[in-house]
């Protein structure tokens, strides 16, 4: 059970949340499941802001089918490559790499 408080309405709502896990019944206590859920959202919270603010992913008009997933994969690749190249600001890293067409390939070790 998850409690949410809507700040504007000062209202508390209860939401029942279900999850699928590979944990055994003995391992799947509330503390362990809560820990795993927080870890999952920690990963999501690290990458989604970069994808949405830099690439405006939430406003993307890429058609349906497999294209949205392919574009998300390419964005993730670009973000990860920039982070491996020690860029903490993804937008600035993209600007840096657009000045030279070969620089992104060099960053990925492709010559």
PDB file of C-alpha atoms in Angstrom:
ATOM      1  CA  UNK A   1       0.000   0.000   0.000  1.00  0.00           C
ATOM      2  CA  UNK A   2       1.408   3.388  -0.943  1.00  0.00           C
ATOM      3  CA  UNK A   3       0.195   6.685   0.488  1.00  0.00           C
ATOM      4  CA  UNK A   4       0.281   9.804  -1.631  1.00  0.00           C
ATOM      5  CA  UNK A   5      -0.410  13.300  -0.474  1.00  0.00           C
ATOM      6  CA  UNK A   6      -1.641  15.824  -3.028  1.00  0.00           C
ATOM      7  CA  UNK A   7      -0.098  19.069  -1.792  1.00  0.00           C
ATOM      8  CA  UNK A   8      -2.520  21.422  -3.536  1.00  0.00           C
ATOM      9  CA  UNK A   9      -5.559  19.676  -2.099  1.00  0.00           C
ATOM     10  CA  UNK A  10      -4.024  18.531   1.223  1.00  0.00           C
ATOM     11  CA  UNK A  11      -5.583  15.181   0.471  1.00  0.00           C
ATOM     12  CA  UNK A  12      -4.094  11.759   1.212  1.00  0.00           C
ATOM     13  CA  UNK A  13      -4.897   8.938  -1.176  1.00  0.00           C
ATOM     14  CA  UNK A  14      -4.107   5.267  -0.819  1.00  0.00           C
ATOM     15  CA  UNK A  15      -2.988   3.265  -3.800  1.00  0.00           C
ATOM     16  CA  UNK A  16      -2.524  -0.481  -3.964  1.00  0.00           C
ATOM     17  CA  UNK A  17       0.615  -1.369  -5.918  1.00  0.00           C
ATOM     18  CA  UNK A  18       1.475  -4.819  -7.268  1.00  0.00           C
ATOM     19  CA  UNK A  19       4.917  -5.988  -8.329  1.00  0.00           C
ATOM     20  CA  UNK A  20       6.446  -9.100  -9.856  1.00  0.00           C
ATOM     21  CA  UNK A  21       9.697 -10.326  -8.359  1.00  0.00           C
ATOM     22  CA  UNK A  22      12.034 -13.278  -8.550  1.00  0.00           C
ATOM     23  CA  UNK A  23      12.433 -13.289  -4.756  1.00  0.00           C
ATOM     24  CA  UNK A  24      11.310 -16.311  -2.775  1.00  0.00           C
ATOM     25  CA  UNK A  25       8.480 -15.906  -0.257  1.00  0.00           C
ATOM     26  CA  UNK A  26      11.066 -15.807   2.555  1.00  0.00           C
ATOM     27  CA  UNK A  27      13.093 -13.065   0.848  1.00  0.00           C
ATOM     28  CA  UNK A  28      10.132 -10.952  -0.248  1.00  0.00           C
ATOM     29  CA  UNK A  29       9.464  -9.057   2.947  1.00  0.00           C
ATOM     30  CA  UNK A  30       8.182  -5.478   2.795  1.00  0.00           C
ATOM     31  CA  UNK A  31      11.586  -3.958   3.554  1.00  0.00           C
ATOM     32  CA  UNK A  32      13.371  -5.803   0.734  1.00  0.00           C
ATOM     33  CA  UNK A  33      10.673  -5.034  -1.819  1.00  0.00           C
ATOM     34  CA  UNK A  34      10.622  -1.349  -0.829  1.00  0.00           C
ATOM     35  CA  UNK A  35      14.428  -1.255  -1.191  1.00  0.00           C
ATOM     36  CA  UNK A  36      14.255  -2.744  -4.694  1.00  0.00           C
ATOM     37  CA  UNK A  37      11.500  -0.361  -5.783  1.00  0.00           C
ATOM     38  CA  UNK A  38      13.521   2.642  -4.552  1.00  0.00           C
ATOM     39  CA  UNK A  39      16.603   1.341  -6.396  1.00  0.00           C
ATOM     40  CA  UNK A  40      14.587   0.997  -9.611  1.00  0.00           C
ATOM     41  CA  UNK A  41      13.235   4.532  -9.411  1.00  0.00           C
ATOM     42  CA  UNK A  42      16.682   5.845  -8.515  1.00  0.00           C
ATOM     43  CA  UNK A  43      17.939   4.569 -11.865  1.00  0.00           C
ATOM     44  CA  UNK A  44      14.911   6.013 -13.661  1.00  0.00           C
ATOM     45  CA  UNK A  45      15.338   9.372 -11.926  1.00  0.00           C
ATOM     46  CA  UNK A  46      18.965   9.587 -13.043  1.00  0.00           C
ATOM     47  CA  UNK A  47      18.377   9.069 -16.753  1.00  0.00           C
ATOM     48  CA  UNK A  48      14.881  10.414 -17.424  1.00  0.00           C
ATOM     49  CA  UNK A  49      15.594  14.096 -16.659  1.00  0.00           C
ATOM     50  CA  UNK A  50      18.506  14.041 -19.106  1.00  0.00           C
ATOM     51  CA  UNK A  51      16.385  12.393 -21.781  1.00  0.00           C
ATOM     52  CA  UNK A  52      13.451  14.714 -21.257  1.00  0.00           C
ATOM     53  CA  UNK A  53      15.225  18.059 -20.800  1.00  0.00           C
ATOM     54  CA  UNK A  54      17.923  17.516 -23.423  1.00  0.00           C
ATOM     55  CA  UNK A  55      15.941  15.611 -26.028  1.00  0.00           C
ATOM     56  CA  UNK A  56      12.367  16.702 -25.078  1.00  0.00           C
ATOM     57  CA  UNK A  57      11.474  13.023 -25.115  1.00  0.00           C
ATOM     58  CA  UNK A  58       8.070  13.475 -23.471  1.00  0.00           C
ATOM     59  CA  UNK A  59       7.072  15.812 -26.326  1.00  0.00           C
ATOM     60  CA  UNK A  60       8.474  13.508 -29.015  1.00  0.00           C
ATOM     61  CA  UNK A  61       6.298  13.017 -32.063  1.00  0.00           C
ATOM     62  CA  UNK A  62       8.046   9.850 -33.219  1.00  0.00           C
ATOM     63  CA  UNK A  63       5.401   7.536 -34.716  1.00  0.00           C
ATOM     64  CA  UNK A  64       4.261   4.361 -33.023  1.00  0.00           C
ATOM     65  CA  UNK A  65       5.708   0.909 -33.554  1.00  0.00           C
ATOM     66  CA  UNK A  66       9.333   0.220 -32.684  1.00  0.00           C
ATOM     67  CA  UNK A  67      10.598   3.736 -33.506  1.00  0.00           C
ATOM     68  CA  UNK A  68      10.044   5.207 -30.012  1.00  0.00           C
ATOM     69  CA  UNK A  69      11.959   2.341 -28.397  1.00  0.00           C
ATOM     70  CA  UNK A  70      14.784   2.655 -30.938  1.00  0.00           C
ATOM     71  CA  UNK A  71      15.027   6.408 -30.361  1.00  0.00           C
ATOM     72  CA  UNK A  72      15.077   5.894 -26.573  1.00  0.00           C
ATOM     73  CA  UNK A  73      17.898   3.367 -27.003  1.00  0.00           C
ATOM     74  CA  UNK A  74      19.909   5.796 -29.140  1.00  0.00           C
ATOM     75  CA  UNK A  75      19.364   8.575 -26.601  1.00  0.00           C
ATOM     76  CA  UNK A  76      20.486   6.269 -23.786  1.00  0.00           C
ATOM     77  CA  UNK A  77      23.593   5.350 -25.792  1.00  0.00           C
ATOM     78  CA  UNK A  78      24.455   9.018 -26.350  1.00  0.00           C
ATOM     79  CA  UNK A  79      23.922   9.909 -22.681  1.00  0.00           C
ATOM     80  CA  UNK A  80      25.991   6.953 -21.478  1.00  0.00           C
ATOM     81  CA  UNK A  81      28.810   7.708 -23.929  1.00  0.00           C
ATOM     82  CA  UNK A  82      28.917  11.327 -22.777  1.00  0.00           C
ATOM     83  CA  UNK A  83      28.988  10.274 -19.126  1.00  0.00           C
ATOM     84  CA  UNK A  84      31.827   7.833 -19.864  1.00  0.00           C
ATOM     85  CA  UNK A  85      33.655  10.779 -21.443  1.00  0.00           C
ATOM     86  CA  UNK A  86      33.264  12.604 -18.077  1.00  0.00           C
ATOM     87  CA  UNK A  87      30.545  15.021 -19.197  1.00  0.00           C
ATOM     88  CA  UNK A  88      28.300  15.773 -16.237  1.00  0.00           C
ATOM     89  CA  UNK A  89      26.129  18.203 -18.203  1.00  0.00           C
ATOM     90  CA  UNK A  90      24.620  16.241 -21.102  1.00  0.00           C
ATOM     91  CA  UNK A  91      23.429  19.335 -22.999  1.00  0.00           C
ATOM     92  CA  UNK A  92      26.881  20.928 -22.850  1.00  0.00           C
ATOM     93  CA  UNK A  93      28.450  17.610 -23.865  1.00  0.00           C
ATOM     94  CA  UNK A  94      26.193  17.394 -26.908  1.00  0.00           C
ATOM     95  CA  UNK A  95      27.116  20.938 -27.943  1.00  0.00           C
ATOM     96  CA  UNK A  96      30.799  20.069 -27.516  1.00  0.00           C
ATOM     97  CA  UNK A  97      30.457  17.007 -29.747  1.00  0.00           C
ATOM     98  CA  UNK A  98      28.505  18.714 -32.533  1.00  0.00           C
ATOM     99  CA  UNK A  99      31.423  20.968 -33.483  1.00  0.00           C
ATOM    100  CA  UNK A 100      33.354  18.044 -34.949  1.00  0.00           C
ATOM    101  CA  UNK A 101      31.522  15.249 -36.778  1.00  0.00           C
ATOM    102  CA  UNK A 102      34.209  12.698 -35.824  1.00  0.00           C
ATOM    103  CA  UNK A 103      34.254  13.512 -32.097  1.00  0.00           C
ATOM    104  CA  UNK A 104      31.262  11.294 -31.159  1.00  0.00           C
ATOM    105  CA  UNK A 105      32.872   8.351 -32.945  1.00  0.00           C
ATOM    106  CA  UNK A 106      36.181   8.986 -31.168  1.00  0.00           C
ATOM    107  CA  UNK A 107      34.339   9.068 -27.834  1.00  0.00           C
ATOM    108  CA  UNK A 108      32.919   5.619 -28.620  1.00  0.00           C
ATOM    109  CA  UNK A 109      36.352   4.341 -29.671  1.00  0.00           C
ATOM    110  CA  UNK A 110      35.394   4.151 -33.352  1.00  0.00           C
ATOM    111  CA  UNK A 111      37.978   5.550 -35.767  1.00  0.00           C
TER     112      UNK A 111
END
